[in-house]
Short mmCIF file of C-alpha atoms in Angstrom, two decimals:
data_model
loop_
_atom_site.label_atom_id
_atom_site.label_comp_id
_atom_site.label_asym_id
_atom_site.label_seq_id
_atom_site.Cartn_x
_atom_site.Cartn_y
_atom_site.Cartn_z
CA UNK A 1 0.00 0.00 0.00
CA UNK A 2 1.51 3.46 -0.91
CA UNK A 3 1.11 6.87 1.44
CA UNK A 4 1.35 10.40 0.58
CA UNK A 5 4.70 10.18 1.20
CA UNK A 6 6.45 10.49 4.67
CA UNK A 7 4.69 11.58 7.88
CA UNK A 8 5.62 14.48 10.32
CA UNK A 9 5.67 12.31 13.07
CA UNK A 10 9.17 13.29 14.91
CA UNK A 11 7.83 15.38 18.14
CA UNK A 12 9.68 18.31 19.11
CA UNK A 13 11.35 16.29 21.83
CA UNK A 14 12.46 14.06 19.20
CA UNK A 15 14.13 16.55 17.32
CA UNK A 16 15.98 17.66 20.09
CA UNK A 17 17.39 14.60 21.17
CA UNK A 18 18.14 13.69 17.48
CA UNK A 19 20.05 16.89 17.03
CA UNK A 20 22.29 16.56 20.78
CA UNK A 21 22.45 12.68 20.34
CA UNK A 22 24.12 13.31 16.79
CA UNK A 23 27.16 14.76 17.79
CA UNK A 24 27.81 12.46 20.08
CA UNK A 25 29.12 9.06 17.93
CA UNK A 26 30.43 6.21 20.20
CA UNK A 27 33.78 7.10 18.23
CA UNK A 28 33.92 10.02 20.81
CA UNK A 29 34.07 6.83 23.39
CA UNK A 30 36.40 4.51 21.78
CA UNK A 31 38.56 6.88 19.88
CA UNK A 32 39.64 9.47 22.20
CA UNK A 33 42.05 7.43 23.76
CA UNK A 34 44.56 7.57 20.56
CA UNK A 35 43.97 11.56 19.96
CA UNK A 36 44.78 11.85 23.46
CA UNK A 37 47.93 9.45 23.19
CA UNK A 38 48.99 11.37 19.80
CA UNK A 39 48.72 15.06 20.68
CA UNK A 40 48.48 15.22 24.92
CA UNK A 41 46.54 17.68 26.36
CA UNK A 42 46.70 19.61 22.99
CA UNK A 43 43.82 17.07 21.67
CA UNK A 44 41.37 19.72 22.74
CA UNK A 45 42.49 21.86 19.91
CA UNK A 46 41.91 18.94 17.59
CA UNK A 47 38.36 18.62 19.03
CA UNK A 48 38.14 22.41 19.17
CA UNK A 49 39.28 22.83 15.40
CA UNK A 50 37.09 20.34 13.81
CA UNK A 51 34.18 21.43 16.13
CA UNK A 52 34.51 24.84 14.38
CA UNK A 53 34.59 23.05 11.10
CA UNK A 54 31.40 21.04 11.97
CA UNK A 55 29.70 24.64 13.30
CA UNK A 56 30.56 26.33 10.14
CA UNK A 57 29.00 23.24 8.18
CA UNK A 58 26.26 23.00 10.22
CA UNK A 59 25.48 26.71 10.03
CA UNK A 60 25.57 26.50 5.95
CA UNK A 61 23.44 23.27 5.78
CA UNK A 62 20.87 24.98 8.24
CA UNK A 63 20.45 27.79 6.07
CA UNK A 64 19.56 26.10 3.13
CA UNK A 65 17.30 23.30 5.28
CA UNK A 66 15.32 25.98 6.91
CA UNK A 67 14.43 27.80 3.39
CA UNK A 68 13.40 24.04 2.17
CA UNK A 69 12.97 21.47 4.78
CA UNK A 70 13.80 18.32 2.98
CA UNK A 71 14.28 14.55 3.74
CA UNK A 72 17.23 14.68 0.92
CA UNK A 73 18.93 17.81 2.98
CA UNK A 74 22.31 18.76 1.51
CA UNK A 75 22.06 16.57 -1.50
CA UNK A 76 18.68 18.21 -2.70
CA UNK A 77 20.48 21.26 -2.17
CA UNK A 78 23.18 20.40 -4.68
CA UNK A 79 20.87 18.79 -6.81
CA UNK A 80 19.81 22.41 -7.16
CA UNK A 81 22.42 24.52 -6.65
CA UNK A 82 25.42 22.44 -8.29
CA UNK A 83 23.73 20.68 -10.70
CA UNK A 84 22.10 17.16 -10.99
CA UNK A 85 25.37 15.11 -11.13
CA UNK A 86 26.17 16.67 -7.25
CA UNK A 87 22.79 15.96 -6.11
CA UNK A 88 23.44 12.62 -6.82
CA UNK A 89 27.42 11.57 -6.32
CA UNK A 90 26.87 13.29 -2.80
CA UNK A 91 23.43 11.38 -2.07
CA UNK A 92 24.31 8.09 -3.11
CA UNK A 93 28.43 8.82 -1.39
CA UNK A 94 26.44 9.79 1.88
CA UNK A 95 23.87 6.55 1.67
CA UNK A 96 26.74 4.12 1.24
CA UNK A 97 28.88 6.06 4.05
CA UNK A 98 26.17 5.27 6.42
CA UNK A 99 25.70 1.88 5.06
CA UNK A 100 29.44 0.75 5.77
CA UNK A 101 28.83 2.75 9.33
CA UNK A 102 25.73 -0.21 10.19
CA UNK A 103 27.82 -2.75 9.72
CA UNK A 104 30.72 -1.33 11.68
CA UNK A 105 28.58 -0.31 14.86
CA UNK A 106 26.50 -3.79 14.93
CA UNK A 107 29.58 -5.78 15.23
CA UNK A 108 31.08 -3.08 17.66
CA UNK A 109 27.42 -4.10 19.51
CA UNK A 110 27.52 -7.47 19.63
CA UNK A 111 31.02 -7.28 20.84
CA UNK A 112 29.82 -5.69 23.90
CA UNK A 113 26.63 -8.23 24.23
CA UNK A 114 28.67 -11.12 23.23
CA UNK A 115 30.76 -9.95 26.53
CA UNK A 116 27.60 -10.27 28.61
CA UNK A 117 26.04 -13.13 27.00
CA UNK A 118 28.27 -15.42 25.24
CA UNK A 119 26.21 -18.38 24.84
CA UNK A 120 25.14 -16.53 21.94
CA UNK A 121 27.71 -16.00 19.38
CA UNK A 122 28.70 -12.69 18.56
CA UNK A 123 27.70 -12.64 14.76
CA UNK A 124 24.01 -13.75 16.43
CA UNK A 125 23.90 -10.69 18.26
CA UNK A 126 25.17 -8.54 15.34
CA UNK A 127 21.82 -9.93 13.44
CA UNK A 128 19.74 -9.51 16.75
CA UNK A 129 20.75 -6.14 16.82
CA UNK A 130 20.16 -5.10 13.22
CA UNK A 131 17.03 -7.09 12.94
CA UNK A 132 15.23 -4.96 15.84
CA UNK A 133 16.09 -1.56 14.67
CA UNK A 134 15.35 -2.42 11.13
CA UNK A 135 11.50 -3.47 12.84
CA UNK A 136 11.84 -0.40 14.69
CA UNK A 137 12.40 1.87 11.54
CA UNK A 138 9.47 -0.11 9.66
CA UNK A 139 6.86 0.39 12.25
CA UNK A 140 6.56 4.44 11.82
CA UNK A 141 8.94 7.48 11.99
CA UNK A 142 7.33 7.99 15.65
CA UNK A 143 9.22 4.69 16.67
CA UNK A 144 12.25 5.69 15.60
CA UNK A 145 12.21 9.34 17.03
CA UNK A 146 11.02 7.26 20.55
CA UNK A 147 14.13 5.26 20.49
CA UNK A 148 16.70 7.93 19.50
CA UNK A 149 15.03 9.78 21.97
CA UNK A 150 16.14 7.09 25.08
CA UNK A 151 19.20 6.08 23.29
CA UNK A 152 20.54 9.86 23.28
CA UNK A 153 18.74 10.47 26.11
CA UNK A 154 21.19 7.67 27.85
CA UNK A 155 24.39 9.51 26.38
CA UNK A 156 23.60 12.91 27.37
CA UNK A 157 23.07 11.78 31.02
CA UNK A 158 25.96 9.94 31.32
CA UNK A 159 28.30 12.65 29.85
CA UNK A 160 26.60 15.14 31.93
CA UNK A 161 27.22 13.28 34.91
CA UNK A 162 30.61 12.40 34.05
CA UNK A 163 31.68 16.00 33.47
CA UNK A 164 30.18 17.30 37.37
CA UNK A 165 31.97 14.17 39.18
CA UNK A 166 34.97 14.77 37.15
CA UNK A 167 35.23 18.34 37.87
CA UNK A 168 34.39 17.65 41.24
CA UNK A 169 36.93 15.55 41.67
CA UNK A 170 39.81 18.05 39.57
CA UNK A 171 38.85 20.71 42.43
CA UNK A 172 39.33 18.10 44.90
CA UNK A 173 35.78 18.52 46.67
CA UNK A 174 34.20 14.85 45.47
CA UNK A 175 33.18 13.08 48.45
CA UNK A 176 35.37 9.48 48.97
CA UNK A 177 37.37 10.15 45.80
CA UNK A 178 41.17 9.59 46.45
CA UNK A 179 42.69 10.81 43.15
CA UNK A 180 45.84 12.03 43.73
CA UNK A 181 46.66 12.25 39.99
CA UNK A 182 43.60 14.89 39.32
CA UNK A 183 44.39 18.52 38.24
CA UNK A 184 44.41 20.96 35.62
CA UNK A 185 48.01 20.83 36.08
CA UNK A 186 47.81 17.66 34.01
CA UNK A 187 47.50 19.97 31.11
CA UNK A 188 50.84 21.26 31.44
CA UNK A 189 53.19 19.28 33.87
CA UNK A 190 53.76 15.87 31.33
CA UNK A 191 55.91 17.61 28.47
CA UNK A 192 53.93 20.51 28.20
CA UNK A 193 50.73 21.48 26.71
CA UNK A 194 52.01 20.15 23.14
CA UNK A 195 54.26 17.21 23.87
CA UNK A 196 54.67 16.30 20.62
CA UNK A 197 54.84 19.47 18.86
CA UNK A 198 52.18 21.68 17.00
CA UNK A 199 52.24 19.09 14.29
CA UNK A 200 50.19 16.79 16.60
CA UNK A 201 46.99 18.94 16.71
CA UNK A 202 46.19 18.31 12.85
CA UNK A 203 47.48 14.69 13.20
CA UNK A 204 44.86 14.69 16.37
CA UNK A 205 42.71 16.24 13.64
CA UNK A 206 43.25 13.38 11.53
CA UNK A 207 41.84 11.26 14.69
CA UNK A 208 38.90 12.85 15.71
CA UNK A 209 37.28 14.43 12.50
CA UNK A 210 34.87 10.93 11.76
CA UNK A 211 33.98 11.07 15.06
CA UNK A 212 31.81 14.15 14.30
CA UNK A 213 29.57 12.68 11.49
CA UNK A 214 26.05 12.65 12.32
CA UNK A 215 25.53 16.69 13.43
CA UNK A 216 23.65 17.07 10.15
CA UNK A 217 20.96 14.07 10.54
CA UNK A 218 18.83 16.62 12.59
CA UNK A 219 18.38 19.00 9.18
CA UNK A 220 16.78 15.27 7.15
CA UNK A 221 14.57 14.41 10.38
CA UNK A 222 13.22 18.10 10.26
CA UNK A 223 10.89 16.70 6.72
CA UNK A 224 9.07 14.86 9.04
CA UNK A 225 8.17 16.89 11.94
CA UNK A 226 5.74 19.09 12.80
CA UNK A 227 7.48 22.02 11.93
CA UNK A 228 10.54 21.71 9.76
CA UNK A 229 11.59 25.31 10.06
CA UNK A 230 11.80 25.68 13.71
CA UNK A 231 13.48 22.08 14.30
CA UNK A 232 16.06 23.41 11.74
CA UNK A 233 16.73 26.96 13.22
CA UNK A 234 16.44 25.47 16.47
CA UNK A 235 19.45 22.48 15.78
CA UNK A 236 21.23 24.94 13.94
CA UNK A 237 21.47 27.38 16.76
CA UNK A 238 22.59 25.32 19.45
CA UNK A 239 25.26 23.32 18.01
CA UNK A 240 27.98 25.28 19.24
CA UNK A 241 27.12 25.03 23.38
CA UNK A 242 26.74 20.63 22.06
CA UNK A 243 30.20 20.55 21.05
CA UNK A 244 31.22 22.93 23.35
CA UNK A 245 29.97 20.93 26.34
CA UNK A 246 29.86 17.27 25.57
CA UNK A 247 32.97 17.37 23.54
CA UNK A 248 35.52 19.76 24.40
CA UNK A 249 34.15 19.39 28.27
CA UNK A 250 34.46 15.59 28.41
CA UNK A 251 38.03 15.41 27.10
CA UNK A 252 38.89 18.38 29.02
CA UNK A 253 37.85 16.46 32.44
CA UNK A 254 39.77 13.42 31.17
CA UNK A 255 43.02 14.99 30.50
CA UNK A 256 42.89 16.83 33.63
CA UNK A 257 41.67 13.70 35.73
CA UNK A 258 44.84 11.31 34.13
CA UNK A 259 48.21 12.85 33.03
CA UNK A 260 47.82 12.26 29.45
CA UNK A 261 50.72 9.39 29.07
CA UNK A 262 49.21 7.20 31.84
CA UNK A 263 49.44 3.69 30.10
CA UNK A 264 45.76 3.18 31.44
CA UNK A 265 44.46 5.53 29.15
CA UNK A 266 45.69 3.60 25.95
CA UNK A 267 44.72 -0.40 27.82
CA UNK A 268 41.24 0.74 29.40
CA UNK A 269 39.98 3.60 27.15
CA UNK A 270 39.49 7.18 28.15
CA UNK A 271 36.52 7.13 29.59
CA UNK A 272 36.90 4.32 31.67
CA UNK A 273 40.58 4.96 32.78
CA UNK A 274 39.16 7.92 34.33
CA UNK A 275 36.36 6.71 35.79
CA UNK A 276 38.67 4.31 37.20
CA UNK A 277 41.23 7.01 38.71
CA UNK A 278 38.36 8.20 40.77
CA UNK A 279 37.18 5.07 42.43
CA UNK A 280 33.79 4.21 40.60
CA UNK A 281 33.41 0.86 41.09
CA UNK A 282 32.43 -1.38 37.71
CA UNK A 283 33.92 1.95 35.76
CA UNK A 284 34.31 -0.83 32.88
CA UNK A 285 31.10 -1.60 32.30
CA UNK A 286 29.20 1.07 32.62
CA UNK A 287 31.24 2.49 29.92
CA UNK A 288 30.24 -0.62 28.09
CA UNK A 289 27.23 0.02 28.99
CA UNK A 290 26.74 3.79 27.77
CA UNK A 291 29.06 2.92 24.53
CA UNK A 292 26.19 0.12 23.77
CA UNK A 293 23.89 3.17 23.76
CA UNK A 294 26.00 5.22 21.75
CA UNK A 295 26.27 2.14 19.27
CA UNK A 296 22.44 1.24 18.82
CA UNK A 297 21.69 5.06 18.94
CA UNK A 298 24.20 5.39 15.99
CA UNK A 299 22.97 2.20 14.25
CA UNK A 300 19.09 3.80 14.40
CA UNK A 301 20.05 6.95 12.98
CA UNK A 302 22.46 5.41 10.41
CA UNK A 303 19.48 3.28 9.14
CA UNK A 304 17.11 6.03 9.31
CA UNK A 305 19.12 8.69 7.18
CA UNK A 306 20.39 6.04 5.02
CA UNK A 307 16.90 5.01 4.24
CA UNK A 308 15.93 9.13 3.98
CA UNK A 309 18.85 9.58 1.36
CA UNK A 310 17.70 6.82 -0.58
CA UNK A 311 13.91 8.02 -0.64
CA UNK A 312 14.96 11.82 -1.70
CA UNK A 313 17.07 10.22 -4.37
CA UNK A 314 14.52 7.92 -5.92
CA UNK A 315 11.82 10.93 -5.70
CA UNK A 316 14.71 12.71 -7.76
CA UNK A 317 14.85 10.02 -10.41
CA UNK A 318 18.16 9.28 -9.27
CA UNK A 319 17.10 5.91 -7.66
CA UNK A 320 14.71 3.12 -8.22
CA UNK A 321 11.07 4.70 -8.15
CA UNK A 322 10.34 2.02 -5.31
CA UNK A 323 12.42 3.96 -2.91
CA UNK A 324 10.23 6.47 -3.26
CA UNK A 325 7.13 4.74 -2.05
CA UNK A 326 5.74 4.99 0.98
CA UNK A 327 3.60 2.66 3.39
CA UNK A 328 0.61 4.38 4.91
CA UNK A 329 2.32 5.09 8.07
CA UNK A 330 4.81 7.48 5.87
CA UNK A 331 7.57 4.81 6.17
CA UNK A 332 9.78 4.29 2.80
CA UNK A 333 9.96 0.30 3.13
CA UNK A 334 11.86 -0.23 -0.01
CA UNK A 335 14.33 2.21 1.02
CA UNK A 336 14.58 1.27 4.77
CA UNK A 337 14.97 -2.70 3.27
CA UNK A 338 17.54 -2.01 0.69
CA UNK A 339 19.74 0.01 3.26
CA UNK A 340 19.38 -3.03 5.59
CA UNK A 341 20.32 -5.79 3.20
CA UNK A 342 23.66 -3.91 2.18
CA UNK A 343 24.18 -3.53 6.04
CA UNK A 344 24.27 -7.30 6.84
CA UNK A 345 26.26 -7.81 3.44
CA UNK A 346 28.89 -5.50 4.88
CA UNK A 347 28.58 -7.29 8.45
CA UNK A 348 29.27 -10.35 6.46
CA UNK A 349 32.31 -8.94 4.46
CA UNK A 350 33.46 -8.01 8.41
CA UNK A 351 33.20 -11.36 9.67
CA UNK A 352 34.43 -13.31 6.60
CA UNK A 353 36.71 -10.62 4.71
CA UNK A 354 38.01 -8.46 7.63
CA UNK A 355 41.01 -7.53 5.86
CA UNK A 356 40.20 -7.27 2.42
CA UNK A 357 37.04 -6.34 1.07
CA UNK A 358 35.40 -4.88 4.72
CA UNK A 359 38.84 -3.03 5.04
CA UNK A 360 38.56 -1.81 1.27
CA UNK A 361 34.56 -0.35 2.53
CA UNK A 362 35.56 1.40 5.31
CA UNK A 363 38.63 2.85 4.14
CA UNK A 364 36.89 4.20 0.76
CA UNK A 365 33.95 5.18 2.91
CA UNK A 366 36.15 7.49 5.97
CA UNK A 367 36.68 10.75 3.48
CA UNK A 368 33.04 10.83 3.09
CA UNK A 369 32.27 13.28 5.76
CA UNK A 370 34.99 15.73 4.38
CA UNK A 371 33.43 15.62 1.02
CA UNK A 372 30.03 16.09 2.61
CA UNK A 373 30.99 18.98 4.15
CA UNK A 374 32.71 20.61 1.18
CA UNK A 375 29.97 20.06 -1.51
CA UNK A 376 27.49 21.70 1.56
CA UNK A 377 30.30 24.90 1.41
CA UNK A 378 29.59 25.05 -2.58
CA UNK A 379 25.79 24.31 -2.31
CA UNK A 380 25.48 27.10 0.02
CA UNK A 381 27.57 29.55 -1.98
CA UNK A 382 25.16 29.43 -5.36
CA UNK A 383 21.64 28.84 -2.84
CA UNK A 384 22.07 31.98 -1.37
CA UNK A 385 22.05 33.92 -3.89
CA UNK A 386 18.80 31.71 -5.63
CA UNK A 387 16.65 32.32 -1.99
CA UNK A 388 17.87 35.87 -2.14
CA UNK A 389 16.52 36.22 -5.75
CA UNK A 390 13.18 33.68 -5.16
CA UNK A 391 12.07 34.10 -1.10
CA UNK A 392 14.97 36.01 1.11
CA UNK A 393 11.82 35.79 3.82
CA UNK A 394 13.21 32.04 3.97
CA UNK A 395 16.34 33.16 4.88
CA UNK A 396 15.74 32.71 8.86
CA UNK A 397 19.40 31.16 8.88
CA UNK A 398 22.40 33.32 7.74
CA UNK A 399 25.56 32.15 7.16
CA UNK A 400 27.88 34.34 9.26
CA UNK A 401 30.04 36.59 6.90
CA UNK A 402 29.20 35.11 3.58
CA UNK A 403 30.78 34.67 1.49
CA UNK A 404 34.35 34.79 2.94
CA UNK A 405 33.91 32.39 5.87
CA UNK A 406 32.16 29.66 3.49
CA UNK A 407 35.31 30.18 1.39
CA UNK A 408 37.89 29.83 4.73
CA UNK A 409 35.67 26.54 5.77
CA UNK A 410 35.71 25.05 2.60
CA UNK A 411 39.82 26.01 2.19
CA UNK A 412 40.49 24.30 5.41
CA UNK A 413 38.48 21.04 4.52
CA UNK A 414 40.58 20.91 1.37
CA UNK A 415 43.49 21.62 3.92
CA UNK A 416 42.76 18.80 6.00
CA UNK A 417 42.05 16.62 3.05
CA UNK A 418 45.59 17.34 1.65
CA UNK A 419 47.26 16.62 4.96
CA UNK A 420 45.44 13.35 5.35
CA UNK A 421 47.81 12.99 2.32
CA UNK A 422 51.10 12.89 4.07
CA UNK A 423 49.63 9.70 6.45
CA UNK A 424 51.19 7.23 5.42
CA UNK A 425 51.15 4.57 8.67
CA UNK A 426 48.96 1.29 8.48
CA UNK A 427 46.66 -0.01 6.39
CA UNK A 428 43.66 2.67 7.50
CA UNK A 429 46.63 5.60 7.00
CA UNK A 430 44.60 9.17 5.84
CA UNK A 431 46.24 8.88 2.37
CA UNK A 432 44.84 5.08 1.83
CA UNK A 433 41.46 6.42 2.94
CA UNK A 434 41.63 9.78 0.91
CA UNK A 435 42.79 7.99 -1.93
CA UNK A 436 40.25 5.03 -2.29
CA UNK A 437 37.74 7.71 -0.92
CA UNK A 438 38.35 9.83 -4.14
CA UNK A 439 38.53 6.43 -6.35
CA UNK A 440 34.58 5.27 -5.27
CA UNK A 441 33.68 9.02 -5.28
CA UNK A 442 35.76 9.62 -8.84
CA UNK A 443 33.46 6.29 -9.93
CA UNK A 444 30.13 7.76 -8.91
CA UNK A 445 30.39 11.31 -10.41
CA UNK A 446 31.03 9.33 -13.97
CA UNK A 447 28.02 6.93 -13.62
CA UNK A 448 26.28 10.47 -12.43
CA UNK A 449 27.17 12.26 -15.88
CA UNK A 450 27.20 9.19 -17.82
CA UNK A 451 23.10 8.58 -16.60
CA UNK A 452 22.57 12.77 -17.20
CA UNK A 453 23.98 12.53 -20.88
CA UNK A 454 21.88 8.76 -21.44
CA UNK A 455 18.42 10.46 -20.21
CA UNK A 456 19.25 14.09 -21.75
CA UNK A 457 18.51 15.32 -18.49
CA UNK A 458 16.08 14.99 -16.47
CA UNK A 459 12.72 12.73 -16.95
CA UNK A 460 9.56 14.82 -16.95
CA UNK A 461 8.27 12.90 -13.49
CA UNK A 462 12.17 13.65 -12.30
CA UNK A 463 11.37 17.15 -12.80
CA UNK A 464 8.19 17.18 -11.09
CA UNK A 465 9.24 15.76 -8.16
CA UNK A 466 12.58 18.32 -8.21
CA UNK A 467 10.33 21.28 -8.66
CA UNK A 468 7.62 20.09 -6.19
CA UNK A 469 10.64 19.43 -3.40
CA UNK A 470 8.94 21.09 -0.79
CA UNK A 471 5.17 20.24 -1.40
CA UNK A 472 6.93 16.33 -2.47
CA UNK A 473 8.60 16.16 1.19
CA UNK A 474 6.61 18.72 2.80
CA UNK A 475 5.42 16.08 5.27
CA UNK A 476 1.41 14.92 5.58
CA UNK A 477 0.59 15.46 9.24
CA UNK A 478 -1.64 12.39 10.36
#
């Protein structure tokens, strides 16, 4: 049975929690511990650096999403403002970024269940796992938005909490807490500030830049609530205190609880080695614990906005019309199944090809982000001047000294890109990843232009649905 296409059925609530639970991956969990082992203290300027990339980003993207609220986001923007063959390299680059990212984050999942129950194996649990969400993103859009809401709900507690006790504990007033290693003299006293030299805050960079994917799934769950506008002005606006606080304040509170060369750090993980400085009894797992949040909260949202992706590109023509169906609850089932069925191919590849093929998807998937965030620099360079010339009403958002700080953004992303370049260690190195990144991304800008040239354009329903973006994904409330 087909709907009227998706439902605004993401409360306000929802929409908040979708938009604080995004910037916090689990990779701000599991990966801290080599940023902080790489640069020292000076990993906050990493984290501070890249959180002013993501801001910049974010403020760019919510410009354009609160003039047209659209499940397709940034890609229908470059669809527009860049040209069909963006619209589409970008959309299907983002859907197959998020794909590889489901079938990383159910195996890091059933790790941690596998832990707690191991009479059932771990690839069980990975299926367990990815077979509940995948029910949970059938039912409606409400069910989703429900769990994201508990799953980020669980995050944002826990980092609150660990932030007070921590800084209790750094100004020595946390009741029964004998750390005698806690201080913000830990910033300085190890080797300095910069241990390793300036050089280690872009290689920190390097470290902590994927770990900030997922701020812009709030502007593709604003097409289905109740109103798209506000969720998007409203995300947009307070993504600075987000990374701010649960970023830049956790680390801050780790490197000041543990000096940052403490060999626990590296064996234990951040989180936990700090945790465990202070005391806390089962520190371990109720890291493991709050990571499994993180995890299934990231696997929810990963199926969700690759599903969303995949529905804005088949109402574009650029996808199988199917994707573009809806049930009558507003839920894209072809789209939400296809997503799923590459996600347990990839968990496959992971368990049978770890080194090869699933090494070869998530090394050509990790530049993603970067070129994400660059095409959403160029989109927003051309779309302000088409809102200005169609509806400047819409423009609720501004982009803060346009056009010169969309130019400095996108000349540091090419910066960064360039200096993943010159990593040349392991097999997951920055110039590997950039390099087979550009190869799958080189690959789907020629089918892009190859399909424009075949269908001279686009198809008269194509066009339709392009020029009816808003009314097309301009949600049916009900």
């Amino acid at each position: 049975m087909t709907g009227n296409g998706l439902h605004a059925g993401l409360k306000n609530r929802h929409l908040s929690m979708i938009a604080i639970g995004g910037v916090i991956g689990a990779g701000l969990f599991v990966g801290s511990s080599s940023g902080i082992a790489t640069a020292g203290p000076g990993i906050l300027l990493s984290y501070a650096l890249v959180g002013t990339l993501v801001v910049l980003v974010m403020r760019m993207l919510g410009e354009m999403s609160a003039a047209n609220p659209t499940s397709g986001s940034f890609s229908a923007h470059a669809d527009r403002a860049l040209g069909r063959w963006a619209g589409f390299s970008i959309g299907w680059l983002y859907w197959f970024f998020w794909v590889v990212v489901l079938a990383v984050e159910a195996t890091a999942g059933a790790k941690i269940l596998e832990g707690w129950i191991p009479a059932v194996p771990q690839w069980g649990w990975a299926l367990i796992v990815m077979v509940v969400l995948t029910a949970t993103n059938l039912v409606s859009v409400g069910s989703y938005g429900e769990f994201e809401f508990w799953f980020a709900g669980i995050k944002v507690v826990a980092i609150g909490a660990f932030i007070v006790v921590g800084l209790l504990a750094v100004l020595g007033v946390l009741p029964g807490a004998h750390s005698d290693k806690a201080g913000f003299s830990n910033l300085t006293d190890h080797g300095g500030f910069l241990p390793h030299g300036p050089g280690a805050i872009l290689t920190g960079v390097l470290l902590v830049v994927f770990s900030f994917m997922g701020s812009e799934i709030a502007t593709l769950a604003a097409g289905e609530s109740e109103n798209p506008q506000r969720a998007v002005t409203k995300s947009t606006n307070s993504i600075i205190w987000r990374i701010g606080v649960f970023y830049l304040g956790s680390i801050l509170i780790v490197v000041a609880l543990l000096p940052w060369n403490d060999p626990s750090i590296k064996e234990k993980g951040s989180y936990v080695a700090a945790l465990d400085s202070l005391g806390i009894a089962h520190a371990g797992e109720i890291m493991n614990f709050i990571v499994l949040t993180s995890v299934l909260s990231c696997l929810n949202s990963g199926l969700y906005t690759a599903s969303r992706m995949a529905f804005s590109l088949g109402q574009r023509g650029d996808a199988p019309k199917a994707f573009a169906r809806t049930t009558s609850r507003g839920v894209p089932m072809a789209a939400i199944v296809a997503s799923v069925v590459f996600g347990f191919v990839a968990v496959f590849f992971n368990y049978r090809f770890p080194d090869s093929v699933f090494l070869f998807l998530v090394n050509s998937s990790g530049a993603v982000a970067l070129f994400v965030w660059l095409v959403i620099c160029f989109s927003q360079l051309r779309m302000r001047k088409i809102i200005q010339a169609e509806a400047p009403e819409k423009l609720v958002v501004k982009m803060w000294l346009y056009p010169y700080l969309t130019w400095a953004t996108a000349g540091l992303i090419v910066f960064v890109l360039g200096y993943m370049l010159t990593d040349t260690e392991g097999e997951s190195s920055g110039r590997t990843t950039v390099l087979l990144s550009l190869l799958v991304a080189a690959v789907v800008v020629a089918v892009a232009v190859v399909k424009q040239k075949v269908t001279g354009g686009r198809t008269a329903e194509a066009t339709a649905a392009a020029e009816s973006a808003e009314s097309a994904d301009k949600v049916s409330v009900g």
